[in-house]
PDB file of C-alpha atoms and ligand atoms in Angstrom:
ATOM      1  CA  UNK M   1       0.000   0.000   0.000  1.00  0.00           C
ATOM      2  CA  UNK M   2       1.209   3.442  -0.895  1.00  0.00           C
ATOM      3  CA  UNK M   3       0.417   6.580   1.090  1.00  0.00           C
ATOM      4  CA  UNK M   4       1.134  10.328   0.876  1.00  0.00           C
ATOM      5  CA  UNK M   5       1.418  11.913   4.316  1.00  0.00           C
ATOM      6  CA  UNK M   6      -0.821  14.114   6.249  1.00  0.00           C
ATOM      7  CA  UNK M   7      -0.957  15.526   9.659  1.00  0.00           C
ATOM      8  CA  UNK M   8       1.583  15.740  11.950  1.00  0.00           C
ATOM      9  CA  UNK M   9       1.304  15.630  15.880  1.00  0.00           C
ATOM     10  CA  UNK M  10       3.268  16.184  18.303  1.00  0.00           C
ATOM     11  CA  UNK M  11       1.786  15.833  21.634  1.00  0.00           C
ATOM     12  CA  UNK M  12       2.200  14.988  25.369  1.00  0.00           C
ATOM     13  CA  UNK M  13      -0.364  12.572  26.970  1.00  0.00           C
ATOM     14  CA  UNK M  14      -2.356  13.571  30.431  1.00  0.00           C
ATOM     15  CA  UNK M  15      -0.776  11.387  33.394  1.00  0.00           C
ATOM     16  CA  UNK M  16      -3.018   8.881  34.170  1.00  0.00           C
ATOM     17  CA  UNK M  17      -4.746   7.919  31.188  1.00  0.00           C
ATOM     18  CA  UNK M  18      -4.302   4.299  29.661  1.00  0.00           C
ATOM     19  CA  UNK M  19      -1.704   4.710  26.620  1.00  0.00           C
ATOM     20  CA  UNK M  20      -3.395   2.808  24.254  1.00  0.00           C
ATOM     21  CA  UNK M  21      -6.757   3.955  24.893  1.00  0.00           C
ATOM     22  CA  UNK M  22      -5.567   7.430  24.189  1.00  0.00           C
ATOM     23  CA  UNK M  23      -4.287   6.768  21.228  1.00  0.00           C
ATOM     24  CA  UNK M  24      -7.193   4.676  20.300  1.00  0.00           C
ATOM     25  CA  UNK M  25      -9.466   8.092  21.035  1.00  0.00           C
ATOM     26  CA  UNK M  26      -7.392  10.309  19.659  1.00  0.00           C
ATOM     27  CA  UNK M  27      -7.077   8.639  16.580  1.00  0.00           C
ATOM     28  CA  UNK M  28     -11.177   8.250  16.468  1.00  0.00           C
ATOM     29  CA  UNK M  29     -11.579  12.065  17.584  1.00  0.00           C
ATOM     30  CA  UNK M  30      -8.885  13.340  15.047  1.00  0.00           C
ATOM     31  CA  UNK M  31     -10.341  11.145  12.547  1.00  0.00           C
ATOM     32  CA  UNK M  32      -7.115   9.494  11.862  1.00  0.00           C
ATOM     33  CA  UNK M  33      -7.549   6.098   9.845  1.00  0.00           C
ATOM     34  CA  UNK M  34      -3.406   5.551   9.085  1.00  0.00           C
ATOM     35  CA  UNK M  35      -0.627   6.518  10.775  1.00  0.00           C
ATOM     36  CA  UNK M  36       2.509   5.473  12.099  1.00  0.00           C
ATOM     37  CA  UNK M  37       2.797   6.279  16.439  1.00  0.00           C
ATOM     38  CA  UNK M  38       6.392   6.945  17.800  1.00  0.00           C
ATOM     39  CA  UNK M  39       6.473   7.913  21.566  1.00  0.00           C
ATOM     40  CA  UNK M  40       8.882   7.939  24.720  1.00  0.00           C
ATOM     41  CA  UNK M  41       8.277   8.621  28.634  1.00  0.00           C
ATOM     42  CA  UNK M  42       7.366   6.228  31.491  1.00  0.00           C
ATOM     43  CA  UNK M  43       4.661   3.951  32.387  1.00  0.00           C
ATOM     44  CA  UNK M  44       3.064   2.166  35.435  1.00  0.00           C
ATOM     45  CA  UNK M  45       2.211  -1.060  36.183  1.00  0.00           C
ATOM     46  CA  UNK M  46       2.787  -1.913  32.265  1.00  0.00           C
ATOM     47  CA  UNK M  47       1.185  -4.963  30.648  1.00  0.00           C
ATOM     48  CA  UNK M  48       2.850  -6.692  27.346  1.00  0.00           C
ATOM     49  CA  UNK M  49       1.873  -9.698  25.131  1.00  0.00           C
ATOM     50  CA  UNK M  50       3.881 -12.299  23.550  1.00  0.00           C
ATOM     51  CA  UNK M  51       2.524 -13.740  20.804  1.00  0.00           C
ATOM     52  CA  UNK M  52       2.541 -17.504  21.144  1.00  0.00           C
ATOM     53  CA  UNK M  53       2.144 -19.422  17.659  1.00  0.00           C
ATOM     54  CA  UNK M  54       1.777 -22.616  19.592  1.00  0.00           C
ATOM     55  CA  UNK M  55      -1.240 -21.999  21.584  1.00  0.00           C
ATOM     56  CA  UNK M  56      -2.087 -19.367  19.088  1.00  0.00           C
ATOM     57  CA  UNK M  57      -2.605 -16.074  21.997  1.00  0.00           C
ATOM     58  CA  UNK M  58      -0.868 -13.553  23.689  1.00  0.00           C
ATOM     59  CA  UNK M  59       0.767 -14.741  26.799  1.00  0.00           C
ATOM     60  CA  UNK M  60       0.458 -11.408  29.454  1.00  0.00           C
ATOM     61  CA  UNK M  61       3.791  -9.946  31.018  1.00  0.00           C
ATOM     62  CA  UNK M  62       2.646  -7.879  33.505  1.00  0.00           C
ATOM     63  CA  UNK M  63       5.292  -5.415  35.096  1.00  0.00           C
ATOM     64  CA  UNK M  64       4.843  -3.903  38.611  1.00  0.00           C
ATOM     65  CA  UNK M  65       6.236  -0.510  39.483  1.00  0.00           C
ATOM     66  CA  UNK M  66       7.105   2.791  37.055  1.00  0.00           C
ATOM     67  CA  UNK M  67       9.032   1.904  33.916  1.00  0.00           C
ATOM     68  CA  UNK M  68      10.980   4.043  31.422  1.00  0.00           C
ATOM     69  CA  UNK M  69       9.085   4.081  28.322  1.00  0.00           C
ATOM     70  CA  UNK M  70      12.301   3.731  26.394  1.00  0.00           C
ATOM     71  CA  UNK M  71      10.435   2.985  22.849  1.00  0.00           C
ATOM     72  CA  UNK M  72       6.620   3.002  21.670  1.00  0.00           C
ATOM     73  CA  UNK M  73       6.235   2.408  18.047  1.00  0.00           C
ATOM     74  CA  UNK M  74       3.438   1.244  16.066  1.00  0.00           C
ATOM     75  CA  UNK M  75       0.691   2.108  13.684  1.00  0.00           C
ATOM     76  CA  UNK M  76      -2.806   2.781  13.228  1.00  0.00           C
ATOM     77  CA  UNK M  77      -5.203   1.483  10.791  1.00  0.00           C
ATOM     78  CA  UNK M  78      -8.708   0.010  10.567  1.00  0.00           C
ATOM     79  CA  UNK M  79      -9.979  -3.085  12.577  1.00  0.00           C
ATOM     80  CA  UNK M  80     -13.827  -3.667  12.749  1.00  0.00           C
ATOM     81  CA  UNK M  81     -14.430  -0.013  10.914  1.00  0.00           C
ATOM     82  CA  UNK M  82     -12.737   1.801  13.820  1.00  0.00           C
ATOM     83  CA  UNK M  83      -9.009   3.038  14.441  1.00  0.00           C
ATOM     84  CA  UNK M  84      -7.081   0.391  16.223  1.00  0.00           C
ATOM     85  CA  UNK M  85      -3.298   1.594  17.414  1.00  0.00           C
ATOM     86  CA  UNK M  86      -0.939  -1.513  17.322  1.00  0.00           C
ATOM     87  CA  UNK M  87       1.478  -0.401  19.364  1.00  0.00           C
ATOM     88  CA  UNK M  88       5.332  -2.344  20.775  1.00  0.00           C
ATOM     89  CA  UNK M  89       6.595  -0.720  23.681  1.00  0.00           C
ATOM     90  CA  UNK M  90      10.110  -1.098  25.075  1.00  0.00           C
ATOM     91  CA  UNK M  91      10.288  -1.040  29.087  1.00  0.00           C
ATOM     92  CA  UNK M  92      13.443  -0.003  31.178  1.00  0.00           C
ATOM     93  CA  UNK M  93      12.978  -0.370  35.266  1.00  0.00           C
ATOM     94  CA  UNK M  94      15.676   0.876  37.395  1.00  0.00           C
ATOM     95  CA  UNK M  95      18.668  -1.055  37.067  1.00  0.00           C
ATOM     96  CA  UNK M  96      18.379  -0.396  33.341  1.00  0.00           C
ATOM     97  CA  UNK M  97      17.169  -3.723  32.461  1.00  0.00           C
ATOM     98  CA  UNK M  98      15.150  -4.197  29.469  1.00  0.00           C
ATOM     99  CA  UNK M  99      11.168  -5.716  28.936  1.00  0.00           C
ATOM    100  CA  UNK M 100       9.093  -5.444  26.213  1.00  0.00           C
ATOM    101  CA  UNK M 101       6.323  -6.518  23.224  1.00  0.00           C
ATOM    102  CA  UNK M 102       2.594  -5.650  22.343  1.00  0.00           C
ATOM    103  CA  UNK M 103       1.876  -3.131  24.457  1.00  0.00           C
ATOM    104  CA  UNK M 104      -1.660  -4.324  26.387  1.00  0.00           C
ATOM    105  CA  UNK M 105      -2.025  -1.458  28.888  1.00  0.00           C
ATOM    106  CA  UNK M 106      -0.296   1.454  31.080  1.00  0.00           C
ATOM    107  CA  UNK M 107      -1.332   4.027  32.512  1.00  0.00           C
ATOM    108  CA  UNK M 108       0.739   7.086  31.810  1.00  0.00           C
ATOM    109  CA  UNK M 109       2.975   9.087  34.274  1.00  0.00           C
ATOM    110  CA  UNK M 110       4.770  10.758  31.180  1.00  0.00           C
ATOM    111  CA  UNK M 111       3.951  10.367  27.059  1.00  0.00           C
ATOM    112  CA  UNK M 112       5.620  12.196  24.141  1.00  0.00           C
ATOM    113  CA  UNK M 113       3.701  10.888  21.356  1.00  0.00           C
ATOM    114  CA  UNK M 114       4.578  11.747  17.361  1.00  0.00           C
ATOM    115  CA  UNK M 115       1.842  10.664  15.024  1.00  0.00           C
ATOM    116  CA  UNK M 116       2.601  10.765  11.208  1.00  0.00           C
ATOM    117  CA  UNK M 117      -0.882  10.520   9.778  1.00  0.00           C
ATOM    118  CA  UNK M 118      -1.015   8.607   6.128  1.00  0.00           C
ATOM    119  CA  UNK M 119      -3.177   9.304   3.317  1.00  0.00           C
ATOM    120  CA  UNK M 120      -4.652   6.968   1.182  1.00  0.00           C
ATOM    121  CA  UNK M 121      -6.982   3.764   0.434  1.00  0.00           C
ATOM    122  CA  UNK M 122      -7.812   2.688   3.993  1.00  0.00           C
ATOM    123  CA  UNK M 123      -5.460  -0.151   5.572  1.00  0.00           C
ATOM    124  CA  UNK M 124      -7.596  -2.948   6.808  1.00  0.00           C
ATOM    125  CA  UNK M 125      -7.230  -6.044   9.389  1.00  0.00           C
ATOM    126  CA  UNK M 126      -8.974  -8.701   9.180  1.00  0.00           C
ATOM    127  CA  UNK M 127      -9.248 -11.933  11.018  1.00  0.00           C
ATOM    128  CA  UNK M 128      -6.937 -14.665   9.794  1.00  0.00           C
ATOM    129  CA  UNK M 129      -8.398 -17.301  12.406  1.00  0.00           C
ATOM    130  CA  UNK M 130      -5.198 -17.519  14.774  1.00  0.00           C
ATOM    131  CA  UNK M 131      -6.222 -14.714  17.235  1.00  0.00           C
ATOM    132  CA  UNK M 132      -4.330 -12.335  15.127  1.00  0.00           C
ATOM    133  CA  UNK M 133      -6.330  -9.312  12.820  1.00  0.00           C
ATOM    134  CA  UNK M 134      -3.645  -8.500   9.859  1.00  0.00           C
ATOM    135  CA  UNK M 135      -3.253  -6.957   6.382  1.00  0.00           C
ATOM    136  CA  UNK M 136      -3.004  -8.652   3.235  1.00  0.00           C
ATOM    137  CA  UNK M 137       0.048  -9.050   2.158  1.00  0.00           C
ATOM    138  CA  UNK M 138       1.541  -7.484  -0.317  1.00  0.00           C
ATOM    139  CA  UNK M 139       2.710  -9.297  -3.266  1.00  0.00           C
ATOM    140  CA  UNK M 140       5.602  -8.312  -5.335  1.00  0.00           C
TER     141      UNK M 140
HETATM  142 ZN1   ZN X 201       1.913  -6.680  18.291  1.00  0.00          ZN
END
């Protein structure tokens, strides 16, 4: 899929709001169908998934405590005719050492978020019947 780009935002997320539910909202308020999410700042009490291809679901990693938000990167597109934000999230705790994967929840103690909205034919997931919503792919 080919896109031109749109809006830009640059914008810091109120503490105590769920990270992906904000970006799920702001993407629905904004009216943002595509974009690619880049953030940084710090999290609590963070939940991650690993995907598992043998039982075919995310196994949870739940964190306890205030972690660094040391990467959030994703994208946005269209799952059940809404926004959805898929979003990874790299975790640092205090000795510097080093969680991550699909980002589940957190609530938010600090968020930078930069959101590259994409213009074009509307990116779609759909249900490929292992628990996972994804594009087509695309054939070259
Ligand atoms: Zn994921």
């Amino acid at each position: 899929m080919e896109f031109k780009p749109g809006r830009v935002f640059l914008l810091r997320v109120p503490e105590g709001e769920d990270l992906l539910e904000f970006v799920n909202r702001f993407a629905e308020r904004k009216k943002i169908e595509t974009a690619i999410v880049k953030g940084i700042g710090s999290l609590r009490n963070p939940v991650v998934g690993y995907y598992s291809e043998e039982i075919k679901a995310y196994k949870r990693i739940e964190l306890f405590g205030t972690f660094e938000l040391l990467t959030l990167l994703g994208n946005i597109s269209i799952k059940d005719g809404q926004p959805f934000a898929h979003l990874h999230a790299t975790l640092g705790n205090a000795n510097g050492d080093v969680f991550g994967g699909h980002l589940i929840t957190g609530e938010v103690f600090v968020a930078e978020l930069y959101i590259q909205e994409l213009l074009g034919e509307a990116l779609i997931r759909k249900d490929r019947g292992n628990n996972l919503h994804l594009w087509d792919e695309e054939r070259v």
